mmCIF file of C-alpha atoms in Angstrom:
data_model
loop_
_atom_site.group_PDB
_atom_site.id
_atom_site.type_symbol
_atom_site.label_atom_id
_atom_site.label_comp_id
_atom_site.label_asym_id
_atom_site.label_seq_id
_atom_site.Cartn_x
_atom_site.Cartn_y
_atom_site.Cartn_z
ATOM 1 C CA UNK A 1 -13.155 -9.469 24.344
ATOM 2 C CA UNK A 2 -11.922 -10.532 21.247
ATOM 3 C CA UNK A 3 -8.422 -10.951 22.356
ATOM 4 C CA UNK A 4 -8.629 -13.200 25.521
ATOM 5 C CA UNK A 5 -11.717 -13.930 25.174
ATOM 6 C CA UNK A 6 -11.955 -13.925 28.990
ATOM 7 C CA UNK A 7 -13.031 -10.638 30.236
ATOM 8 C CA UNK A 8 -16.077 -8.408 29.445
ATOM 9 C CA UNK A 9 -15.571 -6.136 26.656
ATOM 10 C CA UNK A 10 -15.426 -2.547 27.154
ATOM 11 C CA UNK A 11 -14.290 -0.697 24.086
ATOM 12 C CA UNK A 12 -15.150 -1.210 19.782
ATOM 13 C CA UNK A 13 -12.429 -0.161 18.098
ATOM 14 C CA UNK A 14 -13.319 2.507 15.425
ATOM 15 C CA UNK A 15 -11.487 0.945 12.446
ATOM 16 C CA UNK A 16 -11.673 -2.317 12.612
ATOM 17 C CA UNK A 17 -14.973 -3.157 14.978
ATOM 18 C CA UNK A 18 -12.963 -5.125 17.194
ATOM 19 C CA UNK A 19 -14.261 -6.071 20.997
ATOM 20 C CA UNK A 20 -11.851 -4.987 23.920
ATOM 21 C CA UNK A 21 -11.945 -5.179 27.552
ATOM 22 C CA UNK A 22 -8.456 -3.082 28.376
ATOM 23 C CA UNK A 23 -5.800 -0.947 27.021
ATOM 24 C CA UNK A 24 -3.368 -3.862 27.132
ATOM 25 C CA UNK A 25 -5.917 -5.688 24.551
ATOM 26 C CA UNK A 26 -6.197 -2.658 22.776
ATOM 27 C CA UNK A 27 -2.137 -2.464 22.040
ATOM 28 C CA UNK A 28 -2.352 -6.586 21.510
ATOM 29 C CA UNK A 29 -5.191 -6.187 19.018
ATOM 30 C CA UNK A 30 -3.456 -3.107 16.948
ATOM 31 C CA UNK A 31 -0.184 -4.775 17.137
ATOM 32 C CA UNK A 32 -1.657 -7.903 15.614
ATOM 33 C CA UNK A 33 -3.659 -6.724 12.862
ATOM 34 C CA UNK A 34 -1.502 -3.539 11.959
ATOM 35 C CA UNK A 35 -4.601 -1.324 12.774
ATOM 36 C CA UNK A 36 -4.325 2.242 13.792
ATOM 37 C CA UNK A 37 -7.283 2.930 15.484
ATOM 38 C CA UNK A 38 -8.731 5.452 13.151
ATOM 39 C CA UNK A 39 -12.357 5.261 11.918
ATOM 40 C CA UNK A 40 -11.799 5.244 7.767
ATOM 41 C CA UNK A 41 -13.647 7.970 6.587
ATOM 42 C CA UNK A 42 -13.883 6.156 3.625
ATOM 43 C CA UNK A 43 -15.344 2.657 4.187
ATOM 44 C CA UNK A 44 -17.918 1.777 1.996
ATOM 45 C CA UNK A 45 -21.666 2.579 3.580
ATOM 46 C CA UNK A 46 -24.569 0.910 2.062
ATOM 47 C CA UNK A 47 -27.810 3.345 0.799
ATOM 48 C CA UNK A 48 -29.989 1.289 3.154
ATOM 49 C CA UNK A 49 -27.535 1.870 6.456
ATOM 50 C CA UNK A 50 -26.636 5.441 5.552
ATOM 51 C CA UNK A 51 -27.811 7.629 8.050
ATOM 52 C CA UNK A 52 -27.394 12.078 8.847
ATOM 53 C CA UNK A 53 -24.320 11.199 10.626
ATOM 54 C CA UNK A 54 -22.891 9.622 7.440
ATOM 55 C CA UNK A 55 -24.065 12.504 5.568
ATOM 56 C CA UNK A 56 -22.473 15.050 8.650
ATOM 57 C CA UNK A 57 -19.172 12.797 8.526
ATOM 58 C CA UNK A 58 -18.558 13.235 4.461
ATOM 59 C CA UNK A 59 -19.185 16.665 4.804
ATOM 60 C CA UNK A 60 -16.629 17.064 7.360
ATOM 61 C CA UNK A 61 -14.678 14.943 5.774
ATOM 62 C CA UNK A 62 -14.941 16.697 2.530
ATOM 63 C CA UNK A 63 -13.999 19.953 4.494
ATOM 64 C CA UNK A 64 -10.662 18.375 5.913
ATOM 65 C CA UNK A 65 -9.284 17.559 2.572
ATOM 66 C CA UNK A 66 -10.355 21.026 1.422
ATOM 67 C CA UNK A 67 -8.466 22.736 4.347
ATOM 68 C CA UNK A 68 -5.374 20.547 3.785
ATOM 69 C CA UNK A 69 -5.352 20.702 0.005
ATOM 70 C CA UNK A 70 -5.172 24.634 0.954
ATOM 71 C CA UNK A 71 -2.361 24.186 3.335
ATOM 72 C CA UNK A 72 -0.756 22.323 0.954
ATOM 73 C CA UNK A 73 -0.540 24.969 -1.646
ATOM 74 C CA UNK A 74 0.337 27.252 0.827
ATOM 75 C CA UNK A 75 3.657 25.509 1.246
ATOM 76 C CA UNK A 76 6.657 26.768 0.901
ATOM 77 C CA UNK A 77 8.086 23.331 -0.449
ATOM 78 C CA UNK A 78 5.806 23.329 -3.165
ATOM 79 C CA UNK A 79 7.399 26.310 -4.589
ATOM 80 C CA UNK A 80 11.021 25.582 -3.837
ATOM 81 C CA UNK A 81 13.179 25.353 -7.224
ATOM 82 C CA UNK A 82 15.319 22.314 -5.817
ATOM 83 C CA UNK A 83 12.266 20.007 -4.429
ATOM 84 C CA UNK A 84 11.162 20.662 -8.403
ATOM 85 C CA UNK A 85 13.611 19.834 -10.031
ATOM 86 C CA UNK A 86 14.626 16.888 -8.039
ATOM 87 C CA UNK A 87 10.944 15.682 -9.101
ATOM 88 C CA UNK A 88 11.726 16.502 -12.733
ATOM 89 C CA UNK A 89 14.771 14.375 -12.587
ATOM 90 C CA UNK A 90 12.975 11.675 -11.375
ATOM 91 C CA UNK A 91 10.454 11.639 -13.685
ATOM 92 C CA UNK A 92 12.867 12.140 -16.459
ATOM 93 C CA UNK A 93 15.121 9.402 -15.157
ATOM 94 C CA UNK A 94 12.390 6.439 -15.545
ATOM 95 C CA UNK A 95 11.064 8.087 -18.508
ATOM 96 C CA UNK A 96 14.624 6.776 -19.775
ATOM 97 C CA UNK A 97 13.635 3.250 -18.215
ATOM 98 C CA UNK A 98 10.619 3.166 -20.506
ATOM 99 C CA UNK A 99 8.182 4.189 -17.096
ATOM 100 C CA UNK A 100 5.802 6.443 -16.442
ATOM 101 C CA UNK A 101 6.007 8.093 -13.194
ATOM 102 C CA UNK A 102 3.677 10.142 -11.760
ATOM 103 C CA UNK A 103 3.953 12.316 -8.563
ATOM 104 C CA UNK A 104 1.456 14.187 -6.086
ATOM 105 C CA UNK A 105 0.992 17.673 -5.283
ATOM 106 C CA UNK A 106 2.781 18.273 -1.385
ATOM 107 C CA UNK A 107 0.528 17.325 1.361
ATOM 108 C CA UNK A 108 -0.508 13.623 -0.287
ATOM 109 C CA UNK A 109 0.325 10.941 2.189
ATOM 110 C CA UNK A 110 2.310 8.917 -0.882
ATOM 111 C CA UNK A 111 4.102 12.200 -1.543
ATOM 112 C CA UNK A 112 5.009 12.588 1.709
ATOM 113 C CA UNK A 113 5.689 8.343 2.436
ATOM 114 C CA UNK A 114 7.606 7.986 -0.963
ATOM 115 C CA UNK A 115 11.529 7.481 -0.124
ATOM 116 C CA UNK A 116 12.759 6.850 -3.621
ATOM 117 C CA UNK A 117 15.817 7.774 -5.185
ATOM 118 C CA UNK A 118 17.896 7.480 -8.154
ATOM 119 C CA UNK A 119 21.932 6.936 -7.743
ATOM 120 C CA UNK A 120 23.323 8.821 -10.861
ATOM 121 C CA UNK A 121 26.820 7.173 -9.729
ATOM 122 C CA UNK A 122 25.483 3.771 -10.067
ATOM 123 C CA UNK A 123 22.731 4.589 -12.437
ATOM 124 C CA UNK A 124 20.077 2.729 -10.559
ATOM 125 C CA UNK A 125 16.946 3.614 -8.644
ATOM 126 C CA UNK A 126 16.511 3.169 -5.182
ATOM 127 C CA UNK A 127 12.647 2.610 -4.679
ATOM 128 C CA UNK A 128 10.164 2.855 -1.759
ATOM 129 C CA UNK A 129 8.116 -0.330 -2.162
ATOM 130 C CA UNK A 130 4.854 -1.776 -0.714
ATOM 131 C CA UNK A 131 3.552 -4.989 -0.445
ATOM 132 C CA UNK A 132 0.253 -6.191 0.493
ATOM 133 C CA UNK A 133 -0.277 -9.459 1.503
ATOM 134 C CA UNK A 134 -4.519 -9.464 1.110
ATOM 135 C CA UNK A 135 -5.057 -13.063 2.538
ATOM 136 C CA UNK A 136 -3.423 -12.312 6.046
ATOM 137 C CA UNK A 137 -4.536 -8.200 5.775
ATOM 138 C CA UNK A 138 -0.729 -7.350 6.534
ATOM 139 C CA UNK A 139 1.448 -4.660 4.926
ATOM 140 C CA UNK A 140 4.872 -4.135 4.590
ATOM 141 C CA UNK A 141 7.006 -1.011 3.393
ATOM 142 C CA UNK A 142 10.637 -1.244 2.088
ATOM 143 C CA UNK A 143 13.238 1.819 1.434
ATOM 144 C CA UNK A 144 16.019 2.094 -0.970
ATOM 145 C CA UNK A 145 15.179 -1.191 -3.054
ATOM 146 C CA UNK A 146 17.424 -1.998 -5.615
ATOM 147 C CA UNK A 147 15.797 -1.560 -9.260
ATOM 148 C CA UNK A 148 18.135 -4.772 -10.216
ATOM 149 C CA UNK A 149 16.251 -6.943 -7.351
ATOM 150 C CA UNK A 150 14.322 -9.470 -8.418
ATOM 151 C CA UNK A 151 10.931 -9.784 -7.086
ATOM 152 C CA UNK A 152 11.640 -13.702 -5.456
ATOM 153 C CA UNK A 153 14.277 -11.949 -3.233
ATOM 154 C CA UNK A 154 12.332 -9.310 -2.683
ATOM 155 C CA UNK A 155 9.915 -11.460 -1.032
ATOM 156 C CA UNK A 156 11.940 -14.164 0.609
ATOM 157 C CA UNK A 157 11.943 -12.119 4.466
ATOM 158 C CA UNK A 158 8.732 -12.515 4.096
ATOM 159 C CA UNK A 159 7.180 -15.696 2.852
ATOM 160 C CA UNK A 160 10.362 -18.317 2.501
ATOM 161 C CA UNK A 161 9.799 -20.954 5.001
ATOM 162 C CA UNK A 162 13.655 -21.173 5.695
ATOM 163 C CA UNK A 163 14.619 -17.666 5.258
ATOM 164 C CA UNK A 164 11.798 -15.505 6.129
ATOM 165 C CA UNK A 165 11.831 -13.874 9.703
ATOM 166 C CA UNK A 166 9.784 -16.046 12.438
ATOM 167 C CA UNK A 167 7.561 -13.630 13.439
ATOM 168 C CA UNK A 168 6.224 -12.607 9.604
ATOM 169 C CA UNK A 169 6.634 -16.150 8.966
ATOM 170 C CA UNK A 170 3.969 -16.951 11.362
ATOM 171 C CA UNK A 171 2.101 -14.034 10.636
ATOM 172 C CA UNK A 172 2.112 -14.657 6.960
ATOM 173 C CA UNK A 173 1.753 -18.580 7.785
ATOM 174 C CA UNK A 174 -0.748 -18.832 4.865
ATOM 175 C CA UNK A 175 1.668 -18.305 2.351
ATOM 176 C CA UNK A 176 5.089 -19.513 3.929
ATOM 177 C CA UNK A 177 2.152 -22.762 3.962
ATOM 178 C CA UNK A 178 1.631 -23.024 0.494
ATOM 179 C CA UNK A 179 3.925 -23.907 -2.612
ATOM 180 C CA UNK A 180 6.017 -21.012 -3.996
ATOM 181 C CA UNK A 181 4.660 -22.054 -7.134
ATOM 182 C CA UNK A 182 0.841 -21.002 -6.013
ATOM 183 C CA UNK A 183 2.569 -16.990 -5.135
ATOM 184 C CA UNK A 184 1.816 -14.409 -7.856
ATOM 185 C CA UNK A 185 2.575 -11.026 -7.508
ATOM 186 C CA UNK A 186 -0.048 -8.359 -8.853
ATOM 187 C CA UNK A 187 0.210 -4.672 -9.682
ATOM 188 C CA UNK A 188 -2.876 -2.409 -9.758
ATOM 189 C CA UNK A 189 -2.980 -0.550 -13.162
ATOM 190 C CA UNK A 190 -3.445 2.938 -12.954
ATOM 191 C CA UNK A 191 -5.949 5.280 -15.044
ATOM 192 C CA UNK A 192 -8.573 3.210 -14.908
ATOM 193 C CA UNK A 193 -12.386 3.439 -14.119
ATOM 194 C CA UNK A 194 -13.145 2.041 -10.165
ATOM 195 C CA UNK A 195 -15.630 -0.062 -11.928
ATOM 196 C CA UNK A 196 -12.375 -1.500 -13.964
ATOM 197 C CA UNK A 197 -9.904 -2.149 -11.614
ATOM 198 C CA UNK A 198 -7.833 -4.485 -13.431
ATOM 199 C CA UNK A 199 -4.079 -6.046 -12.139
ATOM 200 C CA UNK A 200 -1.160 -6.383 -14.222
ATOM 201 C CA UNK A 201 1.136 -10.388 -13.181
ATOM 202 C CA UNK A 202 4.289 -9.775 -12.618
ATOM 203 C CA UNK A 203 7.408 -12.007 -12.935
ATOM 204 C CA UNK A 204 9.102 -13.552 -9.777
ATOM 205 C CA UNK A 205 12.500 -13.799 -11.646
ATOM 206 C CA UNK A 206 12.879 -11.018 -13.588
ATOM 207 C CA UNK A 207 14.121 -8.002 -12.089
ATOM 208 C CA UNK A 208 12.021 -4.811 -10.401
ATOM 209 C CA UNK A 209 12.937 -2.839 -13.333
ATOM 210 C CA UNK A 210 12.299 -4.981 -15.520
ATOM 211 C CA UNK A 211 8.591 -5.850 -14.087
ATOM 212 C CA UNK A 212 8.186 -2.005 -13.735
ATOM 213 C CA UNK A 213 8.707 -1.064 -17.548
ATOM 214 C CA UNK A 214 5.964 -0.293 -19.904
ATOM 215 C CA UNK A 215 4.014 0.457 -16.653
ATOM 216 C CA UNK A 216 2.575 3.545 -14.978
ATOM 217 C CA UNK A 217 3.317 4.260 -11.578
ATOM 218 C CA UNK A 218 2.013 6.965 -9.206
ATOM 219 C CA UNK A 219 4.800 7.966 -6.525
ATOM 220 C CA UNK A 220 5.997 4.074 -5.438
ATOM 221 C CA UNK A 221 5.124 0.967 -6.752
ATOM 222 C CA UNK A 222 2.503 -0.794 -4.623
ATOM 223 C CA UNK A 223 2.613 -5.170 -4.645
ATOM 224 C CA UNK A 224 -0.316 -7.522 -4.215
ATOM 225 C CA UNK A 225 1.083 -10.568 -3.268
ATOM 226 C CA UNK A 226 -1.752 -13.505 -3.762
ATOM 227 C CA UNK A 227 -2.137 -17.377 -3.753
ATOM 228 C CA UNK A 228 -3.840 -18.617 -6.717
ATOM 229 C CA UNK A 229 -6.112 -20.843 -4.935
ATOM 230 C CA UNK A 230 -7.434 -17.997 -2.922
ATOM 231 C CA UNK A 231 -7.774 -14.896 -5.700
ATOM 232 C CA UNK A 232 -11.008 -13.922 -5.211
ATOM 233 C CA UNK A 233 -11.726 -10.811 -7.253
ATOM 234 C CA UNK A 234 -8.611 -9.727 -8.432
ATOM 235 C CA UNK A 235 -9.139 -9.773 -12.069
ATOM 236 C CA UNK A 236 -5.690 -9.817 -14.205
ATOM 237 C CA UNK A 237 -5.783 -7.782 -17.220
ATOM 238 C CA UNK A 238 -6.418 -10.289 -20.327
ATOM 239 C CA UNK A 239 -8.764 -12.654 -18.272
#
């Protein structure tokens, strides 16, 4: 068991190959490295270890986004008046902030996940945020963050030694470890090629708005927070 490392293992988990020997190692395991249990369709499957059940499982899988994509168009929220012109507004509202926002048909899991708002009172967006902490494989979703936030406070429950929370500081003990000056914070850039994934650096102290501007975003904005002694392939656009 990978776990305690006492017993005999029993079970593999499906997503993340992990060795269990009970249910309670199972939870401890999950819990621990924020897995879900799920097989990903999707991982990556070399031509010399792909196999007829590989083949069987994209075809299945290819039918299950077929069937929901269907569903999805079938919905009656996709054809409500007030769901599009709340999306409109949106749109139009960071078009104003000099940013391109782009949204999913119904029945996307971002569509579905994405929380954010804009306060016409207050004139100020409210956004659903992500950040992905690669060296430590943990995740972390916010709701309703400020637009006038900057990104250090942002990220202080998380990776301040004083002020971050004692469980994610241990869990995130890499970076809480390390000099603040070694943090950047990276932002995929959309509408590229996959063989030209490129990241956009982002500024601690300026604002989210302000790091957000010039910059297309599909549904939330999505955070790569990295040490630069450890950036591995994460190639910043300019290098």
């Amino acid at each position: 068991c990978e776990t305690c490392s006492k017993e005999e293992a029993k079970y593999r988990c499906p997503r993340c190959m992990k060795y269990s020997c009970s249910l309670l190692c199972v939870k401890k395991h999950k819990l621990a490295l924020s897995c879900n249990g799920v097989r990903d369709k999707t991982a990556f499957v070399s031509v010399n270890e792909f196999t007829d059940l590989n083949l069987l499982s994209d075809y299945r899988f290819l039918e299950d986004v077929g069937r929901t994509a269907d569903a999805a168009a079938r919905h009656c929220i996709v054809h409500s008046p007030a769901t599009k012109r709340l999306l409109y507004c949106l749109r139009n509202k960071a078009r104003g902030c000099n940013i391109d926002l782009k949204t999913l048909p119904v029945g996307f899991t971002k569509r579905k996940e994405n929380s954010t708002t804009f306060n016409s009172m207050e004139n100020k967006f409210y956004w659903h945020l992500k950040l992905i902490f690669p060296h430590c494989h943990a995740e972390y979703t916010l709701k309703g963050v400020p637009d006038d936030k900057t990104l250090a406070d942002i990220l202080k429950p998380y990776i301040d030694p004083v002020e971050s929370d004692p469980v994610v500081c241990q869990r995130l003990k890499v970076y809480t470890a390390s000099p603040q000056s070694d943090v950047r914070i990276l932002m995929k850039i959309e509408n590229r090629s996959r063989n030209s994934i490129r990241y956009n650096e982002l500024d601690a102290s300026r604002s989210l708005l302000d790091n957000l501007k010039g910059k297309v975003i599909i549904e939330y904005p999505t955070l790569f927070v990295v040490l630069k002694t450890l950036k591995n392939d994460m190639v910043v656009l300019g290098q």
